[in-house]
Amino acid sequence: MAPSWSSLSPSNQRYQLVGRLPKEAGHTVNCLTINEQGNLLASGSDYGLKIWDLKRLVEVPLSVRQHAFHDPMQFEELVVKRVGTGCEITCMTCDMTVGTGVRIATGTHERQVICWTFHNNILVPAFSIQLSTMVPKGIAFMYGQKDVYVWGMYDGQMHTIRGDGTITKTTSLVTAIGGVAMHEKQAVFLIDNVMDGLSLHSAETGHLIRSFPTKPSVPKSKDVAFGEKGVIVVGDGDHGSVYVFNRKQGTQLQKLQHAQEGMVQSIAMLLIFILGLLLMDAMDQGSLLNRWQSMATTATADVIATVFRPSPRIQQAASDGGEWTEQDKRTYHNLRAEWKALRGNVVTMAVSSSPQKQRRERSLATKEMGVTGEVILVQ
């Protein structure tokens, strides 16, 4: 008999496992992302794009190049854009804090950085530049700014690119970059330095702020993420585990066991007021999606990712030890009402539709087809 959700892991843990999603056999899951409401997950694999209902733990139908559907939880393909000569897309990001519509930026293995604006179902180029030596590994926007930040895969450098495509600054981090995540409001970024764990850096200077050792046995590129409004940082392990650290103190808070062995390929985090998600995918063992608790799983588990949620104590924390204010509560309820009106149809591989900015616009999903060099927008 399968264990109940409540019996999967101790209740006193910071994150607790609550569910799993099945995976397509034989296909590695390469990337994960969650919509802002926290009810939908998008997973990208060798098989393609899948969208999941996190409340029911089932797949949401994806209607591709079909214009008639009746299920409000279906998605339809809007735009297919070939990038460059069709080489691998190595990174993607989006922003809705500047101007009208959604800004989308991509980096490719051909050393191209391309930025678009997507508005009223039209994708308009903003700039395209060719980098001299850097192969982009990570790309991000800063909250409320037009600049684009790009991190190199092999050279350990970070470029700051202006909204017109001009490189205004290059910073050397003196370390390899395996994975990268930007905290857009706190002007810091987190990288997997490949050799010994995670490193937190200033986005303005590139200076090292703090290190978080994970003691990897093999120097491989791994994913990283911020969580709980930047209170925690999260990094993949190579023994089927994921590490959770306090960002300011550098202490390890919890070690989440995703599988008995194998490298964790991708993680994603979201904290919308009292809602939190942590998802992981094991590259070698056939991945896991479990909804928030921590337990050891078998190496043969046929699932797509592992989802954890915060304990009740963590869910009530607004930021670094703070409590929710009345304004926080009002904003939370307003957002829930807005998302209900929009039917919550927002999924992002890179695009995140903000209810404050675009209450009347249709929600979007972005699909990154890595090796074919295509960017696909679905609605």
Tab-separated table of C-alpha atoms in Angstrom:
chain	number	residue	atom	x	y	z
A	1	MET	CA	0.000	0.000	0.000
A	2	ALA	CA	1.339	3.452	-0.937
A	3	PRO	CA	2.102	5.730	2.014
A	4	SER	CA	-0.170	8.667	2.714
A	5	TRP	CA	1.242	12.164	2.074
A	6	SER	CA	1.378	12.851	5.805
A	7	SER	CA	3.556	9.795	6.406
A	8	LEU	CA	6.184	10.553	3.781
A	9	SER	CA	8.521	12.580	6.006
A	10	PRO	CA	8.844	14.135	9.456
A	11	SER	CA	6.574	17.137	10.014
A	12	ASN	CA	9.281	19.130	11.798
A	13	GLN	CA	11.403	19.499	8.645
A	14	ARG	CA	11.589	22.867	6.893
A	15	TYR	CA	10.431	21.290	3.617
A	16	GLN	CA	8.134	18.290	3.444
A	17	LEU	CA	7.387	15.942	0.558
A	18	VAL	CA	3.748	15.799	-0.547
A	19	GLY	CA	3.512	14.283	-4.033
A	20	ARG	CA	5.022	12.979	-7.268
A	21	LEU	CA	4.340	13.290	-10.979
A	22	PRO	CA	4.953	10.466	-13.472
A	23	LYS	CA	7.618	10.997	-16.131
A	24	GLU	CA	7.859	9.945	-19.750
A	25	ALA	CA	10.077	6.865	-19.719
A	26	GLY	CA	13.483	7.310	-21.324
A	27	HIS	CA	13.477	11.119	-21.462
A	28	THR	CA	15.697	13.305	-19.291
A	29	VAL	CA	13.942	16.355	-17.817
A	30	ASN	CA	16.229	19.328	-18.471
A	31	CYS	CA	14.371	22.267	-16.945
A	32	LEU	CA	11.455	23.114	-14.651
A	33	THR	CA	9.521	26.260	-13.822
A	34	ILE	CA	6.394	27.217	-11.874
A	35	ASN	CA	3.801	29.881	-12.627
A	36	GLU	CA	3.384	32.803	-10.227
A	37	GLN	CA	0.227	31.395	-8.685
A	38	GLY	CA	1.964	28.132	-7.871
A	39	ASN	CA	-0.659	25.837	-9.366
A	40	LEU	CA	1.061	24.921	-12.645
A	41	LEU	CA	4.453	23.431	-13.488
A	42	ALA	CA	6.148	23.396	-16.896
A	43	SER	CA	8.779	20.731	-17.540
A	44	GLY	CA	11.082	20.649	-20.545
A	45	SER	CA	12.681	17.373	-21.626
A	46	ASP	CA	14.067	15.576	-24.659
A	47	TYR	CA	10.436	14.661	-25.316
A	48	GLY	CA	9.246	18.273	-25.374
A	49	LEU	CA	7.131	20.550	-23.169
A	50	LYS	CA	4.675	19.274	-20.579
A	51	ILE	CA	2.413	21.304	-18.291
A	52	TRP	CA	1.228	19.888	-14.963
A	53	ASP	CA	-1.568	20.752	-12.561
A	54	LEU	CA	0.184	20.775	-9.164
A	55	LYS	CA	-3.036	20.519	-7.170
A	56	ARG	CA	-4.326	17.432	-8.953
A	57	LEU	CA	-0.863	16.102	-9.926
A	58	VAL	CA	-1.967	15.473	-13.519
A	59	GLU	CA	-0.788	16.632	-16.934
A	60	VAL	CA	-2.604	19.585	-18.547
A	61	PRO	CA	-3.423	19.105	-22.269
A	62	LEU	CA	-1.248	21.152	-24.618
A	63	SER	CA	-2.987	22.039	-27.885
A	64	VAL	CA	-0.297	22.684	-30.532
A	65	ARG	CA	-1.265	24.523	-33.724
A	66	GLN	CA	-4.957	23.965	-33.074
A	67	HIS	CA	-7.328	26.893	-32.711
A	68	ALA	CA	-10.447	25.284	-31.258
A	69	PHE	CA	-10.448	23.917	-27.748
A	70	HIS	CA	-12.914	23.999	-24.885
A	71	ASP	CA	-10.865	23.124	-21.837
A	72	PRO	CA	-9.743	26.414	-20.170
A	73	MET	CA	-6.683	24.559	-18.861
A	74	GLN	CA	-5.407	23.794	-22.363
A	75	PHE	CA	-2.652	25.831	-24.004
A	76	GLU	CA	-2.258	26.815	-27.640
A	77	GLU	CA	0.920	27.566	-29.565
A	78	LEU	CA	1.169	31.242	-30.591
A	79	VAL	CA	4.635	31.926	-31.983
A	80	VAL	CA	7.544	29.819	-33.224
A	81	LYS	CA	10.772	31.780	-33.679
A	82	ARG	CA	13.968	30.257	-35.032
A	83	VAL	CA	17.028	31.725	-33.316
A	84	GLY	CA	20.190	32.233	-35.366
A	85	THR	CA	21.089	29.182	-37.434
A	86	GLY	CA	19.147	26.853	-35.189
A	87	CYS	CA	21.898	25.990	-32.726
A	88	GLU	CA	21.356	25.159	-29.062
A	89	ILE	CA	19.620	27.750	-26.874
A	90	THR	CA	21.675	27.723	-23.683
A	91	CYS	CA	19.683	30.159	-21.517
A	92	MET	CA	16.453	32.172	-21.440
A	93	THR	CA	14.792	34.767	-19.225
A	94	CYS	CA	11.932	37.269	-19.202
A	95	ASP	CA	10.826	40.504	-17.568
A	96	MET	CA	7.607	42.514	-17.222
A	97	THR	CA	8.779	45.389	-15.017
A	98	VAL	CA	9.889	47.763	-17.797
A	99	GLY	CA	7.662	49.139	-20.562
A	100	THR	CA	4.703	47.330	-22.099
A	101	GLY	CA	4.513	43.612	-22.703
A	102	VAL	CA	7.039	40.901	-21.907
A	103	ARG	CA	10.777	41.214	-22.574
A	104	ILE	CA	12.367	37.907	-23.543
A	105	ALA	CA	16.125	37.347	-23.795
A	106	THR	CA	17.963	34.241	-24.993
A	107	GLY	CA	21.577	33.139	-25.291
A	108	THR	CA	22.839	30.523	-27.749
A	109	HIS	CA	25.844	28.266	-28.174
A	110	GLU	CA	26.804	30.420	-31.184
A	111	ARG	CA	27.570	33.224	-28.665
A	112	GLN	CA	24.477	35.232	-29.608
A	113	VAL	CA	22.362	37.251	-27.185
A	114	ILE	CA	18.952	38.219	-28.546
A	115	CYS	CA	16.221	40.263	-26.864
A	116	TRP	CA	12.572	40.628	-27.921
A	117	THR	CA	9.404	42.306	-26.717
A	118	PHE	CA	6.209	40.244	-26.827
A	119	HIS	CA	2.952	42.248	-26.742
A	120	ASN	CA	-0.512	41.664	-28.223
A	121	ASN	CA	0.669	38.282	-29.570
A	122	ILE	CA	3.462	39.941	-31.599
A	123	LEU	CA	7.158	39.184	-31.042
A	124	VAL	CA	9.301	42.239	-31.906
A	125	PRO	CA	13.150	42.174	-31.925
A	126	ALA	CA	14.831	44.639	-29.541
A	127	PHE	CA	18.495	43.809	-30.180
A	128	SER	CA	20.803	41.008	-31.257
A	129	ILE	CA	24.536	40.941	-30.550
A	130	GLN	CA	27.364	38.517	-31.234
A	131	LEU	CA	29.732	37.973	-28.311
A	132	SER	CA	33.403	37.611	-29.190
A	133	THR	CA	34.352	34.651	-26.985
A	134	MET	CA	31.668	34.097	-24.334
A	135	VAL	CA	29.179	31.240	-24.666
A	136	PRO	CA	26.189	32.337	-22.525
A	137	LYS	CA	25.367	30.022	-19.638
A	138	GLY	CA	22.937	32.257	-17.746
A	139	ILE	CA	20.942	35.369	-18.569
A	140	ALA	CA	18.776	37.638	-16.404
A	141	PHE	CA	17.069	41.018	-16.122
A	142	MET	CA	17.310	43.211	-13.049
A	143	TYR	CA	13.973	44.333	-11.573
A	144	GLY	CA	12.856	47.658	-13.092
A	145	GLN	CA	15.976	48.058	-15.258
A	146	LYS	CA	16.614	47.714	-18.983
A	147	ASP	CA	20.022	46.062	-18.549
A	148	VAL	CA	20.550	42.387	-19.356
A	149	TYR	CA	23.112	40.335	-17.394
A	150	VAL	CA	24.882	37.456	-19.159
A	151	TRP	CA	27.227	34.861	-17.606
A	152	GLY	CA	29.788	32.862	-19.599
A	153	MET	CA	29.860	29.085	-19.671
A	154	TYR	CA	33.636	28.618	-19.815
A	155	ASP	CA	35.364	31.923	-19.041
A	156	GLY	CA	33.733	32.859	-15.710
A	157	GLN	CA	32.810	36.335	-16.954
A	158	MET	CA	29.659	38.434	-16.583
A	159	HIS	CA	28.574	41.006	-19.192
A	160	THR	CA	26.176	43.861	-18.469
A	161	ILE	CA	24.314	44.706	-21.690
A	162	ARG	CA	22.296	47.892	-22.113
A	163	GLY	CA	18.786	47.866	-23.555
A	164	ASP	CA	20.133	48.842	-26.980
A	165	GLY	CA	22.572	45.914	-27.087
A	166	THR	CA	25.717	47.776	-25.989
A	167	ILE	CA	28.023	45.933	-23.581
A	168	THR	CA	28.700	48.458	-20.825
A	169	LYS	CA	30.630	46.308	-18.349
A	170	THR	CA	32.521	43.022	-18.128
A	171	THR	CA	33.327	41.455	-14.759
A	172	SER	CA	35.531	38.416	-14.125
A	173	LEU	CA	34.327	36.089	-11.364
A	174	VAL	CA	37.555	34.031	-11.330
A	175	THR	CA	35.566	30.790	-11.218
A	176	ALA	CA	33.757	28.451	-13.550
A	177	ILE	CA	29.981	28.885	-13.819
A	178	GLY	CA	27.889	25.737	-13.797
A	179	GLY	CA	24.483	27.243	-13.037
A	180	VAL	CA	23.323	30.752	-12.196
A	181	ALA	CA	20.291	32.478	-10.631
A	182	MET	CA	19.695	36.205	-10.163
A	183	HIS	CA	17.720	37.696	-7.278
A	184	GLU	CA	16.408	40.618	-9.283
A	185	LYS	CA	15.329	42.775	-6.336
A	186	GLN	CA	18.360	42.293	-4.067
A	187	ALA	CA	21.035	42.759	-6.768
A	188	VAL	CA	22.817	39.491	-5.977
A	189	PHE	CA	23.314	36.326	-7.981
A	190	LEU	CA	24.064	32.730	-7.084
A	191	ILE	CA	26.287	30.400	-9.087
A	192	ASP	CA	27.330	26.784	-8.978
A	193	ASN	CA	31.116	27.122	-9.108
A	194	VAL	CA	31.441	23.475	-10.267
A	195	MET	CA	34.317	22.672	-7.904
A	196	ASP	CA	33.096	22.889	-4.295
A	197	GLY	CA	29.528	24.238	-4.135
A	198	LEU	CA	27.605	27.513	-4.423
A	199	SER	CA	28.855	31.110	-4.460
A	200	LEU	CA	26.857	34.292	-3.786
A	201	HIS	CA	28.047	37.436	-5.606
A	202	SER	CA	27.154	41.121	-5.924
A	203	ALA	CA	25.477	41.903	-9.255
A	204	GLU	CA	27.083	45.365	-9.301
A	205	THR	CA	30.699	44.396	-8.624
A	206	GLY	CA	30.827	40.631	-9.041
A	207	HIS	CA	32.568	40.363	-5.667
A	208	LEU	CA	32.120	37.157	-3.687
A	209	ILE	CA	29.770	37.629	-0.721
A	210	ARG	CA	29.487	34.110	0.677
A	211	SER	CA	30.224	30.476	-0.172
A	212	PHE	CA	28.005	27.443	0.455
A	213	PRO	CA	29.965	24.157	0.251
A	214	THR	CA	28.201	21.058	-1.072
A	215	LYS	CA	31.335	18.901	-1.523
A	216	PRO	CA	30.550	17.483	-4.968
A	217	SER	CA	32.351	14.274	-5.862
A	218	VAL	CA	32.461	15.112	-9.582
A	219	PRO	CA	32.934	18.637	-11.069
A	220	LYS	CA	29.720	18.896	-13.101
A	221	SER	CA	27.398	21.799	-13.881
A	222	LYS	CA	24.413	21.947	-11.515
A	223	ASP	CA	21.357	24.158	-11.072
A	224	VAL	CA	20.843	26.792	-8.343
A	225	ALA	CA	17.905	28.873	-7.086
A	226	PHE	CA	16.776	31.452	-4.530
A	227	GLY	CA	13.774	30.780	-2.301
A	228	GLU	CA	11.568	32.428	0.324
A	229	LYS	CA	12.174	35.944	-1.046
A	230	GLY	CA	15.913	35.399	-0.997
A	231	VAL	CA	16.064	34.088	2.573
A	232	ILE	CA	17.410	30.732	1.364
A	233	VAL	CA	19.601	29.514	-1.485
A	234	VAL	CA	19.267	26.058	-3.004
A	235	GLY	CA	21.709	23.975	-5.014
A	236	ASP	CA	21.803	20.561	-6.653
A	237	GLY	CA	23.916	17.694	-5.424
A	238	ASP	CA	25.452	14.734	-7.249
A	239	HIS	CA	24.227	12.045	-4.852
A	240	GLY	CA	20.510	12.501	-5.520
A	241	SER	CA	20.307	15.355	-3.016
A	242	VAL	CA	19.484	19.070	-2.933
A	243	TYR	CA	20.985	21.462	-0.381
A	244	VAL	CA	19.092	24.310	1.326
A	245	PHE	CA	21.160	27.104	2.950
A	246	ASN	CA	20.416	30.290	4.875
A	247	ARG	CA	21.601	33.039	2.519
A	248	LYS	CA	22.825	35.499	5.168
A	249	GLN	CA	24.340	33.062	7.651
A	250	GLY	CA	25.650	30.475	5.198
A	251	THR	CA	24.418	27.589	7.346
A	252	GLN	CA	22.897	24.445	5.858
A	253	LEU	CA	19.224	24.261	6.823
A	254	GLN	CA	18.239	20.990	5.208
A	255	LYS	CA	19.379	18.317	2.780
A	256	LEU	CA	16.527	17.090	0.589
A	257	GLN	CA	16.932	13.557	-0.704
A	258	HIS	CA	15.640	13.352	-4.258
A	259	ALA	CA	17.009	9.923	-5.170
A	260	GLN	CA	19.469	7.418	-3.774
A	261	GLU	CA	22.108	8.361	-6.333
A	262	GLY	CA	22.665	10.373	-9.501
A	263	MET	CA	22.997	14.079	-10.204
A	264	VAL	CA	19.988	16.360	-9.763
A	265	GLN	CA	19.523	18.112	-13.097
A	266	SER	CA	17.153	21.019	-12.486
A	267	ILE	CA	15.443	22.867	-9.647
A	268	ALA	CA	12.852	25.632	-9.470
A	269	MET	CA	11.489	27.600	-6.532
A	270	LEU	CA	8.531	29.851	-5.912
A	271	LEU	CA	7.248	31.586	-2.807
A	272	ILE	CA	4.028	33.547	-3.283
A	273	PHE	CA	3.192	34.785	0.195
A	274	ILE	CA	2.200	31.570	1.995
A	275	LEU	CA	2.844	29.313	-0.985
A	276	GLY	CA	6.212	27.671	-1.674
A	277	LEU	CA	7.495	25.060	-4.100
A	278	LEU	CA	10.787	23.318	-4.683
A	279	LEU	CA	11.059	21.031	-7.684
A	280	MET	CA	13.937	18.839	-8.763
A	281	ASP	CA	14.792	16.414	-11.499
A	282	ALA	CA	17.426	13.690	-11.322
A	283	MET	CA	19.311	13.474	-14.587
A	284	ASP	CA	20.387	9.851	-14.442
A	285	GLN	CA	17.812	8.105	-12.302
A	286	GLY	CA	14.550	9.135	-13.949
A	287	SER	CA	13.347	12.203	-12.156
A	288	LEU	CA	10.899	13.172	-9.355
A	289	LEU	CA	8.098	15.701	-8.638
A	290	ASN	CA	7.036	15.462	-5.008
A	291	ARG	CA	4.940	18.155	-3.373
A	292	TRP	CA	6.944	19.374	-0.358
A	293	GLN	CA	8.403	16.996	2.319
A	294	SER	CA	11.670	15.076	2.417
A	295	MET	CA	12.163	11.342	1.996
A	296	ALA	CA	14.645	8.999	0.306
A	297	THR	CA	13.358	7.580	-2.980
A	298	THR	CA	14.558	4.614	-4.991
A	299	ALA	CA	16.934	5.028	-7.906
A	300	THR	CA	14.311	3.533	-10.232
A	301	ALA	CA	11.529	5.964	-9.320
A	302	ASP	CA	9.716	6.841	-12.562
A	303	VAL	CA	8.712	10.413	-11.815
A	304	ILE	CA	9.456	13.792	-13.315
A	305	ALA	CA	10.533	15.937	-10.375
A	306	THR	CA	10.365	16.207	-6.606
A	307	VAL	CA	8.313	18.957	-4.988
A	308	PHE	CA	8.717	20.115	-1.421
A	309	ARG	CA	6.750	22.723	0.504
A	310	PRO	CA	7.677	24.807	3.554
A	311	SER	CA	6.560	23.728	6.993
A	312	PRO	CA	3.724	25.843	8.513
A	313	ARG	CA	6.277	27.846	10.483
A	314	ILE	CA	8.152	28.836	7.316
A	315	GLN	CA	4.955	29.557	5.386
A	316	GLN	CA	4.120	32.338	7.837
A	317	ALA	CA	7.440	34.158	7.467
A	318	ALA	CA	7.353	37.159	5.138
A	319	SER	CA	11.098	37.626	4.808
A	320	ASP	CA	14.135	37.410	7.097
A	321	GLY	CA	12.324	36.451	10.276
A	322	GLY	CA	9.475	38.893	9.649
A	323	GLU	CA	5.728	38.276	9.941
A	324	TRP	CA	3.063	39.066	7.354
A	325	THR	CA	1.619	42.551	7.633
A	326	GLU	CA	-2.016	43.423	6.984
A	327	GLN	CA	-0.884	44.874	3.634
A	328	ASP	CA	0.777	41.552	2.770
A	329	LYS	CA	-2.472	39.731	3.515
A	330	ARG	CA	-4.551	42.164	1.440
A	331	THR	CA	-2.128	41.882	-1.472
A	332	TYR	CA	-2.215	38.093	-1.238
A	333	HIS	CA	-6.023	37.958	-1.368
A	334	ASN	CA	-6.115	40.508	-4.214
A	335	LEU	CA	-3.645	38.446	-6.224
A	336	ARG	CA	-5.667	35.296	-5.661
A	337	ALA	CA	-8.793	37.075	-6.913
A	338	GLU	CA	-6.975	38.391	-10.004
A	339	TRP	CA	-5.506	34.993	-10.820
A	340	LYS	CA	-8.907	33.351	-10.399
A	341	ALA	CA	-10.341	35.807	-12.920
A	342	LEU	CA	-7.485	34.929	-15.304
A	343	ARG	CA	-8.104	31.196	-14.676
A	344	GLY	CA	-4.479	30.927	-13.600
A	345	ASN	CA	-3.349	29.947	-17.101
A	346	VAL	CA	0.261	31.078	-16.648
A	347	VAL	CA	3.175	28.723	-17.088
A	348	THR	CA	6.725	29.799	-17.748
A	349	MET	CA	9.872	28.209	-18.900
A	350	ALA	CA	11.114	31.785	-18.898
A	351	VAL	CA	8.106	34.129	-19.110
A	352	SER	CA	6.197	35.161	-16.002
A	353	SER	CA	3.007	37.182	-16.509
A	354	SER	CA	2.512	39.639	-13.653
A	355	PRO	CA	-1.107	40.145	-12.537
A	356	GLN	CA	-0.314	43.677	-11.341
A	357	LYS	CA	1.049	44.695	-14.753
A	358	GLN	CA	-1.176	42.772	-17.162
A	359	ARG	CA	-4.489	41.959	-15.564
A	360	ARG	CA	-6.356	41.838	-18.859
A	361	GLU	CA	-3.740	40.089	-20.994
A	362	ARG	CA	-3.859	36.411	-21.778
A	363	SER	CA	-1.385	34.351	-19.821
A	364	LEU	CA	1.660	32.939	-21.561
A	365	ALA	CA	3.979	29.996	-21.523
A	366	THR	CA	7.395	29.963	-23.161
A	367	LYS	CA	8.949	26.773	-24.454
A	368	GLU	CA	12.674	26.602	-25.129
A	369	MET	CA	13.565	24.009	-27.790
A	370	GLY	CA	17.259	23.802	-26.988
A	371	VAL	CA	18.985	21.914	-29.790
A	372	THR	CA	16.708	23.172	-32.591
A	373	GLY	CA	17.147	26.832	-31.719
A	374	GLU	CA	13.419	27.581	-31.575
A	375	VAL	CA	11.527	29.747	-29.100
A	376	ILE	CA	7.849	28.805	-28.895
A	377	LEU	CA	5.181	30.861	-27.118
A	378	VAL	CA	1.983	29.091	-26.089
A	379	GLN	CA	-1.205	30.460	-24.557
